PDB file of C-alpha atoms in Angstrom:
ATOM      1  CA  UNK U  25     -32.033   6.227  48.809  1.00 39.00           C
ATOM      2  CA  UNK U  26     -33.821   3.129  50.078  1.00 41.00           C
ATOM      3  CA  UNK U  27     -37.321   4.577  50.523  1.00 46.00           C
ATOM      4  CA  UNK U  28     -40.164   2.051  50.698  1.00 47.00           C
ATOM      5  CA  UNK U  29     -42.391   1.444  47.694  1.00 52.00           C
ATOM      6  CA  UNK U  30     -44.937  -1.142  46.599  1.00 59.00           C
ATOM      7  CA  UNK U  31     -43.619  -4.446  45.268  1.00 66.00           C
ATOM      8  CA  UNK U  32     -45.726  -6.335  42.705  1.00 70.00           C
ATOM      9  CA  UNK U  33     -46.721  -9.736  44.142  1.00 73.00           C
ATOM     10  CA  UNK U  34     -49.135 -12.283  42.661  1.00 72.00           C
ATOM     11  CA  UNK U  35     -52.559 -11.822  44.332  1.00 77.00           C
ATOM     12  CA  UNK U  36     -52.732 -15.437  45.534  1.00 77.00           C
ATOM     13  CA  UNK U  37     -49.435 -14.955  47.393  1.00 76.00           C
ATOM     14  CA  UNK U  38     -50.652 -11.719  48.998  1.00 75.00           C
ATOM     15  CA  UNK U  39     -53.837 -13.509  50.099  1.00 78.00           C
ATOM     16  CA  UNK U  40     -51.904 -16.483  51.548  1.00 77.00           C
ATOM     17  CA  UNK U  41     -49.702 -14.275  53.730  1.00 76.00           C
ATOM     18  CA  UNK U  42     -52.527 -11.898  54.713  1.00 75.00           C
ATOM     19  CA  UNK U  43     -54.482 -14.874  56.075  1.00 77.00           C
ATOM     20  CA  UNK U  44     -51.643 -15.338  58.586  1.00 72.00           C
ATOM     21  CA  UNK U  45     -51.490 -11.632  59.442  1.00 72.00           C
ATOM     22  CA  UNK U  46     -48.152 -11.085  57.700  1.00 72.00           C
ATOM     23  CA  UNK U  47     -47.227  -7.774  56.028  1.00 70.00           C
ATOM     24  CA  UNK U  48     -45.822  -9.240  52.798  1.00 71.00           C
ATOM     25  CA  UNK U  49     -44.160  -6.079  51.409  1.00 65.00           C
ATOM     26  CA  UNK U  50     -42.357  -5.488  54.722  1.00 65.00           C
ATOM     27  CA  UNK U  51     -41.329  -9.144  55.008  1.00 66.00           C
ATOM     28  CA  UNK U  52     -39.917  -9.253  51.485  1.00 63.00           C
ATOM     29  CA  UNK U  53     -38.235  -5.881  51.472  1.00 61.00           C
ATOM     30  CA  UNK U  54     -34.489  -5.612  51.003  1.00 62.00           C
ATOM     31  CA  UNK U  55     -34.070  -5.366  54.792  1.00 70.00           C
ATOM     32  CA  UNK U  56     -31.868  -2.918  56.667  1.00 83.00           C
ATOM     33  CA  UNK U  57     -28.712  -3.658  54.640  1.00 88.00           C
ATOM     34  CA  UNK U  58     -30.590  -3.427  51.353  1.00 84.00           C
ATOM     35  CA  UNK U  59     -32.184  -0.160  52.449  1.00 86.00           C
ATOM     36  CA  UNK U  60     -28.771   1.349  53.261  1.00 91.00           C
ATOM     37  CA  UNK U  61     -27.546   0.258  49.822  1.00 94.00           C
ATOM     38  CA  UNK U  62     -30.607   1.542  47.968  1.00 94.00           C
ATOM     39  CA  UNK U  63     -31.889  -1.870  46.835  1.00 93.00           C
ATOM     40  CA  UNK U  64     -35.453  -1.731  45.544  1.00 92.00           C
ATOM     41  CA  UNK U  65     -37.465  -4.821  44.710  1.00 91.00           C
ATOM     42  CA  UNK U  66     -39.683  -4.084  41.710  1.00 91.00           C
ATOM     43  CA  UNK U  67     -41.308  -7.438  41.004  1.00 91.00           C
ATOM     44  CA  UNK U  68     -41.488 -10.614  43.057  1.00 91.00           C
ATOM     45  CA  UNK U  69     -42.779 -14.132  42.478  1.00 92.00           C
ATOM     46  CA  UNK U  70     -41.265 -17.587  42.910  1.00 95.00           C
ATOM     47  CA  UNK U  71     -40.616 -17.584  39.127  1.00 96.00           C
ATOM     48  CA  UNK U  72     -38.914 -14.182  38.829  1.00 97.00           C
ATOM     49  CA  UNK U  73     -37.646 -11.470  41.163  1.00 96.00           C
ATOM     50  CA  UNK U  74     -36.425  -8.117  39.796  1.00 96.00           C
ATOM     51  CA  UNK U  75     -34.642  -5.404  41.729  1.00 95.00           C
ATOM     52  CA  UNK U  76     -32.360  -2.420  41.267  1.00 97.00           C
ATOM     53  CA  UNK U  77     -29.489  -0.835  43.159  1.00 97.00           C
ATOM     54  CA  UNK U  78     -27.637   2.443  42.552  1.00 98.00           C
ATOM     55  CA  UNK U  79     -23.930   2.287  41.833  1.00 98.00           C
ATOM     56  CA  UNK U  80     -23.374   5.558  43.682  1.00 97.00           C
ATOM     57  CA  UNK U  81     -22.655   4.857  47.333  1.00 96.00           C
ATOM     58  CA  UNK U  82     -21.822   1.208  46.603  1.00 97.00           C
ATOM     59  CA  UNK U  83     -18.359   1.528  45.066  1.00 97.00           C
ATOM     60  CA  UNK U  84     -14.888   0.340  45.988  1.00 96.00           C
ATOM     61  CA  UNK U  85     -11.827   2.678  46.164  1.00 95.00           C
ATOM     62  CA  UNK U  86     -11.352   2.697  42.359  1.00 95.00           C
ATOM     63  CA  UNK U  87     -14.870   4.071  41.858  1.00 97.00           C
ATOM     64  CA  UNK U  88     -16.301   0.816  40.493  1.00 98.00           C
ATOM     65  CA  UNK U  89     -19.362  -1.013  41.795  1.00 98.00           C
ATOM     66  CA  UNK U  90     -18.140  -3.094  44.740  1.00 98.00           C
ATOM     67  CA  UNK U  91     -18.357  -6.855  44.188  1.00 97.00           C
ATOM     68  CA  UNK U  92     -19.837  -7.195  47.672  1.00 97.00           C
ATOM     69  CA  UNK U  93     -22.627  -4.817  46.675  1.00 97.00           C
ATOM     70  CA  UNK U  94     -23.445  -7.064  43.722  1.00 98.00           C
ATOM     71  CA  UNK U  95     -23.464 -10.003  46.152  1.00 97.00           C
ATOM     72  CA  UNK U  96     -25.942  -8.183  48.420  1.00 96.00           C
ATOM     73  CA  UNK U  97     -28.268  -7.522  45.484  1.00 97.00           C
ATOM     74  CA  UNK U  98     -27.962 -11.128  44.284  1.00 98.00           C
ATOM     75  CA  UNK U  99     -28.583 -12.667  47.710  1.00 96.00           C
ATOM     76  CA  UNK U 100     -31.522 -10.350  48.355  1.00 94.00           C
ATOM     77  CA  UNK U 101     -33.266 -11.252  45.088  1.00 96.00           C
ATOM     78  CA  UNK U 102     -32.553 -14.984  45.321  1.00 97.00           C
ATOM     79  CA  UNK U 103     -33.707 -15.069  48.943  1.00 94.00           C
ATOM     80  CA  UNK U 104     -36.999 -13.375  48.092  1.00 93.00           C
ATOM     81  CA  UNK U 105     -37.625 -15.939  45.331  1.00 96.00           C
ATOM     82  CA  UNK U 106     -36.736 -18.785  47.693  1.00 96.00           C
ATOM     83  CA  UNK U 107     -39.067 -17.479  50.402  1.00 92.00           C
ATOM     84  CA  UNK U 108     -41.917 -17.151  47.925  1.00 93.00           C
ATOM     85  CA  UNK U 109     -41.267 -20.681  46.688  1.00 96.00           C
ATOM     86  CA  UNK U 110     -41.150 -22.064  50.245  1.00 94.00           C
ATOM     87  CA  UNK U 111     -44.368 -20.340  51.241  1.00 91.00           C
ATOM     88  CA  UNK U 112     -45.622 -19.248  54.633  1.00 87.00           C
ATOM     89  CA  UNK U 113     -44.474 -22.427  56.439  1.00 87.00           C
ATOM     90  CA  UNK U 114     -40.780 -22.107  55.455  1.00 90.00           C
ATOM     91  CA  UNK U 115     -37.893 -19.733  56.079  1.00 89.00           C
ATOM     92  CA  UNK U 116     -35.186 -19.405  53.424  1.00 93.00           C
ATOM     93  CA  UNK U 117     -31.606 -19.269  54.701  1.00 93.00           C
ATOM     94  CA  UNK U 118     -28.756 -18.696  52.242  1.00 96.00           C
ATOM     95  CA  UNK U 119     -26.170 -21.484  52.371  1.00 98.00           C
ATOM     96  CA  UNK U 120     -24.142 -20.869  49.213  1.00 98.00           C
ATOM     97  CA  UNK U 121     -23.554 -17.759  47.102  1.00 98.00           C
ATOM     98  CA  UNK U 122     -21.122 -17.386  44.256  1.00 98.00           C
ATOM     99  CA  UNK U 123     -20.611 -14.377  42.041  1.00 98.00           C
ATOM    100  CA  UNK U 124     -18.607 -13.881  38.873  1.00 98.00           C
ATOM    101  CA  UNK U 125     -17.941 -10.220  38.097  1.00 98.00           C
ATOM    102  CA  UNK U 126     -17.726  -9.562  34.347  1.00 98.00           C
ATOM    103  CA  UNK U 127     -17.317  -5.809  33.988  1.00 97.00           C
ATOM    104  CA  UNK U 128     -16.996  -2.676  36.049  1.00 97.00           C
ATOM    105  CA  UNK U 129     -19.715  -0.040  36.422  1.00 98.00           C
ATOM    106  CA  UNK U 130     -19.072   3.516  37.622  1.00 98.00           C
ATOM    107  CA  UNK U 131     -22.526   5.117  37.640  1.00 98.00           C
ATOM    108  CA  UNK U 132     -26.246   4.641  37.205  1.00 98.00           C
ATOM    109  CA  UNK U 133     -28.424   1.761  38.342  1.00 98.00           C
ATOM    110  CA  UNK U 134     -27.803  -1.953  38.064  1.00 98.00           C
ATOM    111  CA  UNK U 135     -30.733  -4.331  37.686  1.00 98.00           C
ATOM    112  CA  UNK U 136     -30.808  -7.896  38.959  1.00 98.00           C
ATOM    113  CA  UNK U 137     -33.145 -10.619  37.728  1.00 98.00           C
ATOM    114  CA  UNK U 138     -33.396 -13.836  39.736  1.00 98.00           C
ATOM    115  CA  UNK U 139     -34.846 -16.969  38.137  1.00 98.00           C
ATOM    116  CA  UNK U 140     -35.039 -20.473  39.611  1.00 98.00           C
ATOM    117  CA  UNK U 141     -32.591 -23.201  38.698  1.00 98.00           C
ATOM    118  CA  UNK U 142     -34.021 -25.677  41.240  1.00 98.00           C
ATOM    119  CA  UNK U 143     -37.047 -25.454  43.529  1.00 97.00           C
ATOM    120  CA  UNK U 144     -37.297 -28.414  45.871  1.00 97.00           C
ATOM    121  CA  UNK U 145     -38.761 -29.201  49.269  1.00 96.00           C
ATOM    122  CA  UNK U 146     -35.635 -28.439  51.288  1.00 97.00           C
ATOM    123  CA  UNK U 147     -33.556 -26.194  49.004  1.00 98.00           C
ATOM    124  CA  UNK U 148     -34.038 -23.605  46.289  1.00 98.00           C
ATOM    125  CA  UNK U 149     -31.356 -22.365  43.890  1.00 98.00           C
ATOM    126  CA  UNK U 150     -31.637 -19.158  41.863  1.00 98.00           C
ATOM    127  CA  UNK U 151     -29.500 -17.699  39.102  1.00 98.00           C
ATOM    128  CA  UNK U 152     -29.201 -13.937  39.370  1.00 98.00           C
ATOM    129  CA  UNK U 153     -28.075 -11.853  36.391  1.00 99.00           C
ATOM    130  CA  UNK U 154     -27.047  -8.280  37.198  1.00 98.00           C
ATOM    131  CA  UNK U 155     -26.885  -5.843  34.268  1.00 98.00           C
ATOM    132  CA  UNK U 156     -26.017  -2.192  33.780  1.00 98.00           C
ATOM    133  CA  UNK U 157     -28.326   0.411  32.237  1.00 98.00           C
ATOM    134  CA  UNK U 158     -27.183  -0.610  28.748  1.00 98.00           C
ATOM    135  CA  UNK U 159     -28.229  -4.217  29.394  1.00 98.00           C
ATOM    136  CA  UNK U 160     -24.613  -5.423  29.610  1.00 98.00           C
ATOM    137  CA  UNK U 161     -24.030  -8.232  32.113  1.00 98.00           C
ATOM    138  CA  UNK U 162     -22.073  -7.013  35.121  1.00 98.00           C
ATOM    139  CA  UNK U 163     -22.313 -10.095  37.332  1.00 98.00           C
ATOM    140  CA  UNK U 164     -23.589 -13.674  37.198  1.00 98.00           C
ATOM    141  CA  UNK U 165     -24.512 -15.134  40.574  1.00 98.00           C
ATOM    142  CA  UNK U 166     -26.053 -18.293  41.961  1.00 98.00           C
ATOM    143  CA  UNK U 167     -27.663 -18.585  45.393  1.00 98.00           C
ATOM    144  CA  UNK U 168     -28.813 -21.744  47.158  1.00 98.00           C
ATOM    145  CA  UNK U 169     -31.112 -21.390  50.148  1.00 98.00           C
ATOM    146  CA  UNK U 170     -32.047 -23.999  52.714  1.00 97.00           C
ATOM    147  CA  UNK U 171     -35.811 -24.034  53.235  1.00 97.00           C
ATOM    148  CA  UNK U 172     -36.384 -24.804  56.893  1.00 94.00           C
ATOM    149  CA  UNK U 173     -39.671 -25.160  58.713  1.00 90.00           C
ATOM    150  CA  UNK U 174     -40.891 -22.147  60.676  1.00 83.00           C
ATOM    151  CA  UNK U 175     -40.215 -22.699  64.378  1.00 79.00           C
ATOM    152  CA  UNK U 176     -41.745 -21.196  67.483  1.00 70.00           C
ATOM    153  CA  UNK U 177     -40.190 -17.792  68.041  1.00 65.00           C
ATOM    154  CA  UNK U 178     -39.716 -17.130  64.306  1.00 63.00           C
ATOM    155  CA  UNK U 179     -42.998 -15.186  64.348  1.00 58.00           C
ATOM    156  CA  UNK U 180     -41.324 -12.520  66.517  1.00 61.00           C
ATOM    157  CA  UNK U 181     -39.153 -11.678  63.484  1.00 59.00           C
ATOM    158  CA  UNK U 182     -42.028 -11.417  60.970  1.00 56.00           C
ATOM    159  CA  UNK U 183     -43.655  -7.995  60.350  1.00 51.00           C
ATOM    160  CA  UNK U 184     -47.334  -8.076  61.244  1.00 52.00           C
ATOM    161  CA  UNK U 185     -49.980  -6.881  58.816  1.00 46.00           C
ATOM    162  CA  UNK U 186     -51.287  -3.399  59.612  1.00 47.00           C
TER     163      UNK U 186
END
């Protein structure tokens, strides 16, 4: 669960980050929490981010997918989209997340698809639809991120290109 794999990024985005010595796949991974939860990002651009997460290991006491797990998947995908929209000079910080849970899931993988609702200079908002393996909507989420300028010291937190 949570092993690293290659995420599909647009070539121009890869080139932009590589010019600054940034390891884009490491930067836009699901992070430590996402890794523990088995989140995998399959596709990433400012226009669309797709990722999956197993239900197993992410359930509440009744054996259903935990709503907090859906929130982690939603915030991960929306944050990746926001970061890609903001570009190398911005850092995306989540400021509002809401999730509506429509149905329970007991097994398999859920897939989240994040698409932009608003992409501005200082904020980005993404709608994230999480579906089960049958394509039935499990959760509808919306994430707004503040896009703040990179500050000195932020570089210490960015994975360097190999």
